[in-house]
Coordinates of N, CA and C in Angstrom, one line a residue:
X1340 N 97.8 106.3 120.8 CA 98.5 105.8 119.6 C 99.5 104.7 120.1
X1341 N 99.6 103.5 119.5 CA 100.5 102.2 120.2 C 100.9 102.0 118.5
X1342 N 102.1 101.7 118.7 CA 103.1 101.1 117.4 C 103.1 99.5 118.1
X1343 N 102.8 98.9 117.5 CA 103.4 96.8 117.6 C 103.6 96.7 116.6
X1344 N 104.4 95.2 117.1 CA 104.4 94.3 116.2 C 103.7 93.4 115.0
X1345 N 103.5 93.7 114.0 CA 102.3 92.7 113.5 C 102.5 91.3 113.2
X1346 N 100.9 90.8 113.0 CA 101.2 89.1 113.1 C 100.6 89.0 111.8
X1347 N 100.4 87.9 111.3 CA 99.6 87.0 109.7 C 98.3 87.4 109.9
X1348 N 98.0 87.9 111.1 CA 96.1 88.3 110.7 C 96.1 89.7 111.1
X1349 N 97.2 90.7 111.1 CA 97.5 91.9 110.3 C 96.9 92.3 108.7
X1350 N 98.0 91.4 108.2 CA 98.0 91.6 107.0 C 96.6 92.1 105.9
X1351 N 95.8 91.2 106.3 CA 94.5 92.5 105.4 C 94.1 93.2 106.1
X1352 N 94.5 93.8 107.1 CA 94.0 95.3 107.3 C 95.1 95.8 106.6
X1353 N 96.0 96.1 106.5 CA 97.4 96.3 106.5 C 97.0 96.5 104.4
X1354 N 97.1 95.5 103.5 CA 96.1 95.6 102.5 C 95.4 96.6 102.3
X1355 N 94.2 96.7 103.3 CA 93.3 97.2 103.4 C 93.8 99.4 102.9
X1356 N 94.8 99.3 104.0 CA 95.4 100.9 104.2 C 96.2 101.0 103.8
X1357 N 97.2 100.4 102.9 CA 97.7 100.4 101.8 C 96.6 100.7 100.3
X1358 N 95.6 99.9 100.3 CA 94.7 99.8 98.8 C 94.2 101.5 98.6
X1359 N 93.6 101.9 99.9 CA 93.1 103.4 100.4 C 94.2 104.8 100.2
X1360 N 95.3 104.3 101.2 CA 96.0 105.4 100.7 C 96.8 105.6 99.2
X1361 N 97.0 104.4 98.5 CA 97.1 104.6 97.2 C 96.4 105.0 96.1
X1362 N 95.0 104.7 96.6 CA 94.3 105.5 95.8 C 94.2 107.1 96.2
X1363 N 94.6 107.1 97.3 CA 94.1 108.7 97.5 C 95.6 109.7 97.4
X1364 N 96.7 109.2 96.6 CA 97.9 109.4 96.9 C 98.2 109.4 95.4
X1365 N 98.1 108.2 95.0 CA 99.1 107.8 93.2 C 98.2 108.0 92.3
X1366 N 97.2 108.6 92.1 CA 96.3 109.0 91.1 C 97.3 108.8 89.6
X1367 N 98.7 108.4 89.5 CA 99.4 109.1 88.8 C 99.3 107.8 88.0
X1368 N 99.3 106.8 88.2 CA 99.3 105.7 88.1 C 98.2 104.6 87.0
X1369 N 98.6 104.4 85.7 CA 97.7 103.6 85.3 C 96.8 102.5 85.5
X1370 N 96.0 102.2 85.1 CA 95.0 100.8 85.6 C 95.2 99.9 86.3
X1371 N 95.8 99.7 84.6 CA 97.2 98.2 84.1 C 98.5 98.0 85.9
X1372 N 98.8 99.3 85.7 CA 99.9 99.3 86.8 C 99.5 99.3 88.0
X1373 N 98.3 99.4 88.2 CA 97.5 100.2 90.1 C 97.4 98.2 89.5
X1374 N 96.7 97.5 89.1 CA 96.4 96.2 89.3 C 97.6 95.7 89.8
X1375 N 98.6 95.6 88.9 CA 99.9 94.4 89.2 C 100.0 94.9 90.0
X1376 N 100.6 96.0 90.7 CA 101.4 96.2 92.0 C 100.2 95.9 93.2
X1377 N 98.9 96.1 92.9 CA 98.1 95.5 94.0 C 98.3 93.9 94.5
X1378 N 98.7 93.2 93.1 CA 98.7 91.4 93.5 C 99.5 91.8 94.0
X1379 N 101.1 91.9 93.3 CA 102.4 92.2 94.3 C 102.2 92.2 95.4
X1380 N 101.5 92.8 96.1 CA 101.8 93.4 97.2 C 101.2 92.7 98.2
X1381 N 99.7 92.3 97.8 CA 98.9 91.0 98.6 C 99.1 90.0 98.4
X1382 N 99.5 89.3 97.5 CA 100.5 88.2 96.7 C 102.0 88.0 97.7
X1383 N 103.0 89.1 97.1 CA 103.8 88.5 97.4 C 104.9 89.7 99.1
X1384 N 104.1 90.3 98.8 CA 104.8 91.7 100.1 C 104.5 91.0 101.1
X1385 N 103.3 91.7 101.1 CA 103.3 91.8 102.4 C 102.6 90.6 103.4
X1386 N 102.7 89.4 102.7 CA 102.5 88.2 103.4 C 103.7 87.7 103.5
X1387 N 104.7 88.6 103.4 CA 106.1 87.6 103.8 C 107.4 88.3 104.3
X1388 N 106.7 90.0 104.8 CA 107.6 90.6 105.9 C 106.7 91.0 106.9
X1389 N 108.1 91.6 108.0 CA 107.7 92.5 109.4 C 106.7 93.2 109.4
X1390 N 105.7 93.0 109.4 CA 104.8 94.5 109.9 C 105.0 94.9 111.2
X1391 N 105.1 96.6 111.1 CA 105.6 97.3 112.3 C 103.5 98.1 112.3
X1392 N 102.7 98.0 112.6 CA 101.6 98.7 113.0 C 101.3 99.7 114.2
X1393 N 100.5 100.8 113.3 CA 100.1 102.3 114.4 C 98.3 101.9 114.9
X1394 N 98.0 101.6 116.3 CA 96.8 102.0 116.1 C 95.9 103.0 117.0
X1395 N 95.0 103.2 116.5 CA 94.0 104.0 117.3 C 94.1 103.9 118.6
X1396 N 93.3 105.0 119.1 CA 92.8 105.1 120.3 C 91.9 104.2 121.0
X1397 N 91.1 103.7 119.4 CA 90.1 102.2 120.0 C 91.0 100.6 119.3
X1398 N 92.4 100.6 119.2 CA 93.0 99.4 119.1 C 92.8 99.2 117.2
X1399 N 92.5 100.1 116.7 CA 92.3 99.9 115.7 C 93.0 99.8 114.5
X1400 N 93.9 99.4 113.7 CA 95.3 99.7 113.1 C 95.0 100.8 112.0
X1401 N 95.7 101.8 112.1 CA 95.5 103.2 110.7 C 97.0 103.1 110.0
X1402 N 97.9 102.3 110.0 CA 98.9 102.4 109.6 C 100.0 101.3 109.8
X1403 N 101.0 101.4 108.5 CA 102.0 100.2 108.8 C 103.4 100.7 108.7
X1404 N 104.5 99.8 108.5 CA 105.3 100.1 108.1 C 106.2 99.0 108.1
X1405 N 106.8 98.8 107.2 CA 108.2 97.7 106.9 C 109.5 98.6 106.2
X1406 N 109.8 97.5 107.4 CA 111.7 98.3 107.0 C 112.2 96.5 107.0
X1407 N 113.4 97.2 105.9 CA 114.5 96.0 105.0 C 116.0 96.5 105.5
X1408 N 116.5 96.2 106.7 CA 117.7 97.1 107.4 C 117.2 98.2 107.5
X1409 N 117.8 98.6 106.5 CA 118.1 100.8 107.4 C 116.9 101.3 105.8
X1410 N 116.4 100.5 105.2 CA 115.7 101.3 104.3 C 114.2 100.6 105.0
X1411 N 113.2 102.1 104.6 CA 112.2 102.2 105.3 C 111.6 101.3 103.8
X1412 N 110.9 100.1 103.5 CA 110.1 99.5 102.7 C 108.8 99.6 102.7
X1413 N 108.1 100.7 103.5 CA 106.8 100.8 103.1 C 106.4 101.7 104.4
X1414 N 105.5 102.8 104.3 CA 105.1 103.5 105.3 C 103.8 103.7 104.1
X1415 N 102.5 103.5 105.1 CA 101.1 104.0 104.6 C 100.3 104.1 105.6
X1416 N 99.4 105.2 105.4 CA 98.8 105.4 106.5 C 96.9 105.8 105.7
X1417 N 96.1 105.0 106.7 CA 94.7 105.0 106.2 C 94.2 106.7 106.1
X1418 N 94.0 106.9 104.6 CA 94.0 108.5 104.4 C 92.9 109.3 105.3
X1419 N 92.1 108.4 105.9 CA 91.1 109.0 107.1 C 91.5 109.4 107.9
X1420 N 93.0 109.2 107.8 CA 93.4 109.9 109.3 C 94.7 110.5 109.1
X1421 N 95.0 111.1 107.8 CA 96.2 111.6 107.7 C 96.2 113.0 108.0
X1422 N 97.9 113.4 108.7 CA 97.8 114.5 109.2 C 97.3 114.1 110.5
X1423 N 97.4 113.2 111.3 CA 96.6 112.9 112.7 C 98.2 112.8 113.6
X1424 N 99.2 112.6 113.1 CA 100.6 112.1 113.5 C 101.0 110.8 114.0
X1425 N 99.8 110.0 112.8 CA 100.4 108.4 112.6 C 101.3 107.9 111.9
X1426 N 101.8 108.8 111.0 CA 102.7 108.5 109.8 C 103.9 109.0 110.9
X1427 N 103.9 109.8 111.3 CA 104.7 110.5 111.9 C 105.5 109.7 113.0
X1428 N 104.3 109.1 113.8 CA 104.7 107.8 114.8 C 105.5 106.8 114.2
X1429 N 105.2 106.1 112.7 CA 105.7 105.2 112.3 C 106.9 105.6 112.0
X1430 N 107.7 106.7 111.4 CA 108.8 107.0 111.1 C 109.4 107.2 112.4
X1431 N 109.4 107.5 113.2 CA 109.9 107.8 114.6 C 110.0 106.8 114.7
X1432 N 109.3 105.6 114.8 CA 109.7 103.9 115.2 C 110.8 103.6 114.4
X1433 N 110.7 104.0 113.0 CA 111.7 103.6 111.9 C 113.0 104.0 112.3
X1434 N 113.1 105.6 113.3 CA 114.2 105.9 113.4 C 114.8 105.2 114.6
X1435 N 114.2 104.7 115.3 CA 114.7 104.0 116.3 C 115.5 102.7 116.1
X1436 N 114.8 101.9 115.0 CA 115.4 101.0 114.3 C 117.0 100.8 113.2
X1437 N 116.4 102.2 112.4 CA 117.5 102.6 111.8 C 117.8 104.2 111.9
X1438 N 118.6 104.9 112.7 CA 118.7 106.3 112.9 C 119.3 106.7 111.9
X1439 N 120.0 106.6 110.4 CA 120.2 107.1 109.2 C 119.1 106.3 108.3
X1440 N 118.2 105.8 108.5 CA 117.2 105.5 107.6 C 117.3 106.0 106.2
X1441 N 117.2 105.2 105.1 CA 116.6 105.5 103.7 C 115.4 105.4 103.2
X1442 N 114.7 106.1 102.5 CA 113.5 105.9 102.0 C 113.7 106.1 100.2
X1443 N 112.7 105.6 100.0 CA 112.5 106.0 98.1 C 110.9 106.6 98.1
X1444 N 111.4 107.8 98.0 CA 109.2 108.2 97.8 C 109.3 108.6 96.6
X1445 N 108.1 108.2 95.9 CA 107.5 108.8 94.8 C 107.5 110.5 94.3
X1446 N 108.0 110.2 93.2 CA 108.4 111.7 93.2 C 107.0 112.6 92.7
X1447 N 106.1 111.8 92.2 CA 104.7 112.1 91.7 C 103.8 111.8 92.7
X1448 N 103.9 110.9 93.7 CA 102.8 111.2 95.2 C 103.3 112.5 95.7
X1449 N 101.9 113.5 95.6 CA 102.4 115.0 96.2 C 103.0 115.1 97.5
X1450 N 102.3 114.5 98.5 CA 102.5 113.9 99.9 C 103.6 113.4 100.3
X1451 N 104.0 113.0 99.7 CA 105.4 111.9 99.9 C 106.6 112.6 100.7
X1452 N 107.3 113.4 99.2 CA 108.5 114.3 99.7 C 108.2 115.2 100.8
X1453 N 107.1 115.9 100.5 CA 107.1 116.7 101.8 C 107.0 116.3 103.0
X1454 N 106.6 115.2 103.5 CA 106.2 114.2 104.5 C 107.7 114.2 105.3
X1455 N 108.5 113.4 104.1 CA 109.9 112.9 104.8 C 110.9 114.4 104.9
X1456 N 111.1 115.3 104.0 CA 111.7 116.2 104.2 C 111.8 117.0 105.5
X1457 N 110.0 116.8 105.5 CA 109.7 118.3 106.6 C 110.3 117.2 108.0
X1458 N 110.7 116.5 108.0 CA 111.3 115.3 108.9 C 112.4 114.8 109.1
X1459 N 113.3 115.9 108.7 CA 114.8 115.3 108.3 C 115.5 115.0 107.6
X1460 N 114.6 114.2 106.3 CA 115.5 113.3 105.3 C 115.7 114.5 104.3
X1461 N 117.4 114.2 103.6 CA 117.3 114.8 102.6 C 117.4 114.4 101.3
X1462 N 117.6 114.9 100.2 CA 117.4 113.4 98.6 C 119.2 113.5 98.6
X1463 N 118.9 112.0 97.6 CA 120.7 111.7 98.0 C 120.9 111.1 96.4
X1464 N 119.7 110.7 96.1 CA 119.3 110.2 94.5 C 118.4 110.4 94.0
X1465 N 118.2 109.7 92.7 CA 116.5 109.5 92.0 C 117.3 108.4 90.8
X1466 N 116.0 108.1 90.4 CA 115.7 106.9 89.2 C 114.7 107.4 89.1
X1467 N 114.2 107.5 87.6 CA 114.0 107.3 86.2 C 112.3 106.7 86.1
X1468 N 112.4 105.6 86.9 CA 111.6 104.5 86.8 C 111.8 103.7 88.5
X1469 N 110.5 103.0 88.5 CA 110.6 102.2 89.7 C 111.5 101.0 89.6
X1470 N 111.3 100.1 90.6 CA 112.3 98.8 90.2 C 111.7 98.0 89.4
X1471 N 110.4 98.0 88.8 CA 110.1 97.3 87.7 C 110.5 97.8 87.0
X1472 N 110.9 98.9 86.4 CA 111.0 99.6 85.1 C 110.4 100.4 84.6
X1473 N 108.8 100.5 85.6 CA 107.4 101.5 84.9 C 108.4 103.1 85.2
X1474 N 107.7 103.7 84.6 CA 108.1 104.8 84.5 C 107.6 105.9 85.7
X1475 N 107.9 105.6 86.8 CA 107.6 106.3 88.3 C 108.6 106.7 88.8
X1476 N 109.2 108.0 88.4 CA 110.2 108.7 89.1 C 110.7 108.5 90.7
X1477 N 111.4 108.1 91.2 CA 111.2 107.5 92.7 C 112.9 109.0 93.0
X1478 N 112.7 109.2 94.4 CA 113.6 110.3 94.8 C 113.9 109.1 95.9
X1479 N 115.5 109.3 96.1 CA 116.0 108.4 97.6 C 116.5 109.3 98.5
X1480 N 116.1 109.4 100.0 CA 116.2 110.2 101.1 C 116.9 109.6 101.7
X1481 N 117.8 110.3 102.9 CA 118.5 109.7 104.2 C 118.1 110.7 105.0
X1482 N 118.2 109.9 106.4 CA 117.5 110.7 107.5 C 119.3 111.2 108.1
X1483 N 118.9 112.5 107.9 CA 120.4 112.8 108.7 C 120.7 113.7 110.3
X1484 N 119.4 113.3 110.4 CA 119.5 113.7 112.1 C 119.2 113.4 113.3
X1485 N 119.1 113.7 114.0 CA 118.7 112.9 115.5 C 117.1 112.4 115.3
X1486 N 116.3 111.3 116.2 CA 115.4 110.7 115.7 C 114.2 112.3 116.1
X1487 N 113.2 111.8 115.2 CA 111.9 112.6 115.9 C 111.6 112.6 117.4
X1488 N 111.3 113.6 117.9 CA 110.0 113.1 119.0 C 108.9 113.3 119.0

């Protein structure tokens, strides 16, 4: 397992394990809404930050992560391999980055909360709605302890 840096020919794989674990994660999520947030995100995300990437054993990328300061902006991991302790790697990189880290997980991805809790963080808020306004309950975490190992 190797965490790097990612470069501009990241990015559709990176897409790619994002598009996957959303579907296998936000079932919660309308049509209308899984469409916009997919341009968003190949559009306008994630062609214009940090990718932090986890890969395989054979060099292969199964996961990302972007952090905005101390808040974790995106952690997904290719659902083929979840539960393998790539998500797990990526947050441990996150804490190295930011050791009180924030996250916002979905309060309707089942996966989500239990992922960051059983990890330290605890909830500190919630909204209603995402930052567009759709109606996606979002919970906000802080990591309040020493990093993973």
């Amino acid at each position: 397992m190797n965490i790097r840096a990612g470069s501009e020919a990241d990015v559709p794989r990176a897409l790619e394990i994002c598009r996957a674990a959303v579907d296998a994660t936000h079932g919660f999520l309308t049509l209308e809404d899984r469409v916009e947030i997919d341009r968003m995100v190949a559009e306008e995300f994630l062609p214009n930050v940090d990718l932090w990437l986890v890969d395989d054993d054979q060099g292969r990328a199964v996961g990302f992560l972007v952090m905005d300061g101390e808040m974790i902006d995106a952690l997904f991991v290719d659902p083929a391999v979840h539960g393998q302790g790539f998500g797990t790697a990526l947050l441990v990189h996150a804490l190295t980055l930011a050791p009180g880290a924030l996250v916002e997980a979905s309060e309707q991805a089942t996966n989500a909360l239990p992922f960051y809790e059983a990890r330290g963080f605890v909830r500190i808020g919630r909204s209603e709605t995402d930052p567009q306004g759709r109606p996606y309950p979002l919970v906000l975490l802080r990591h309040m302890g020493a990093a993973l190992n």
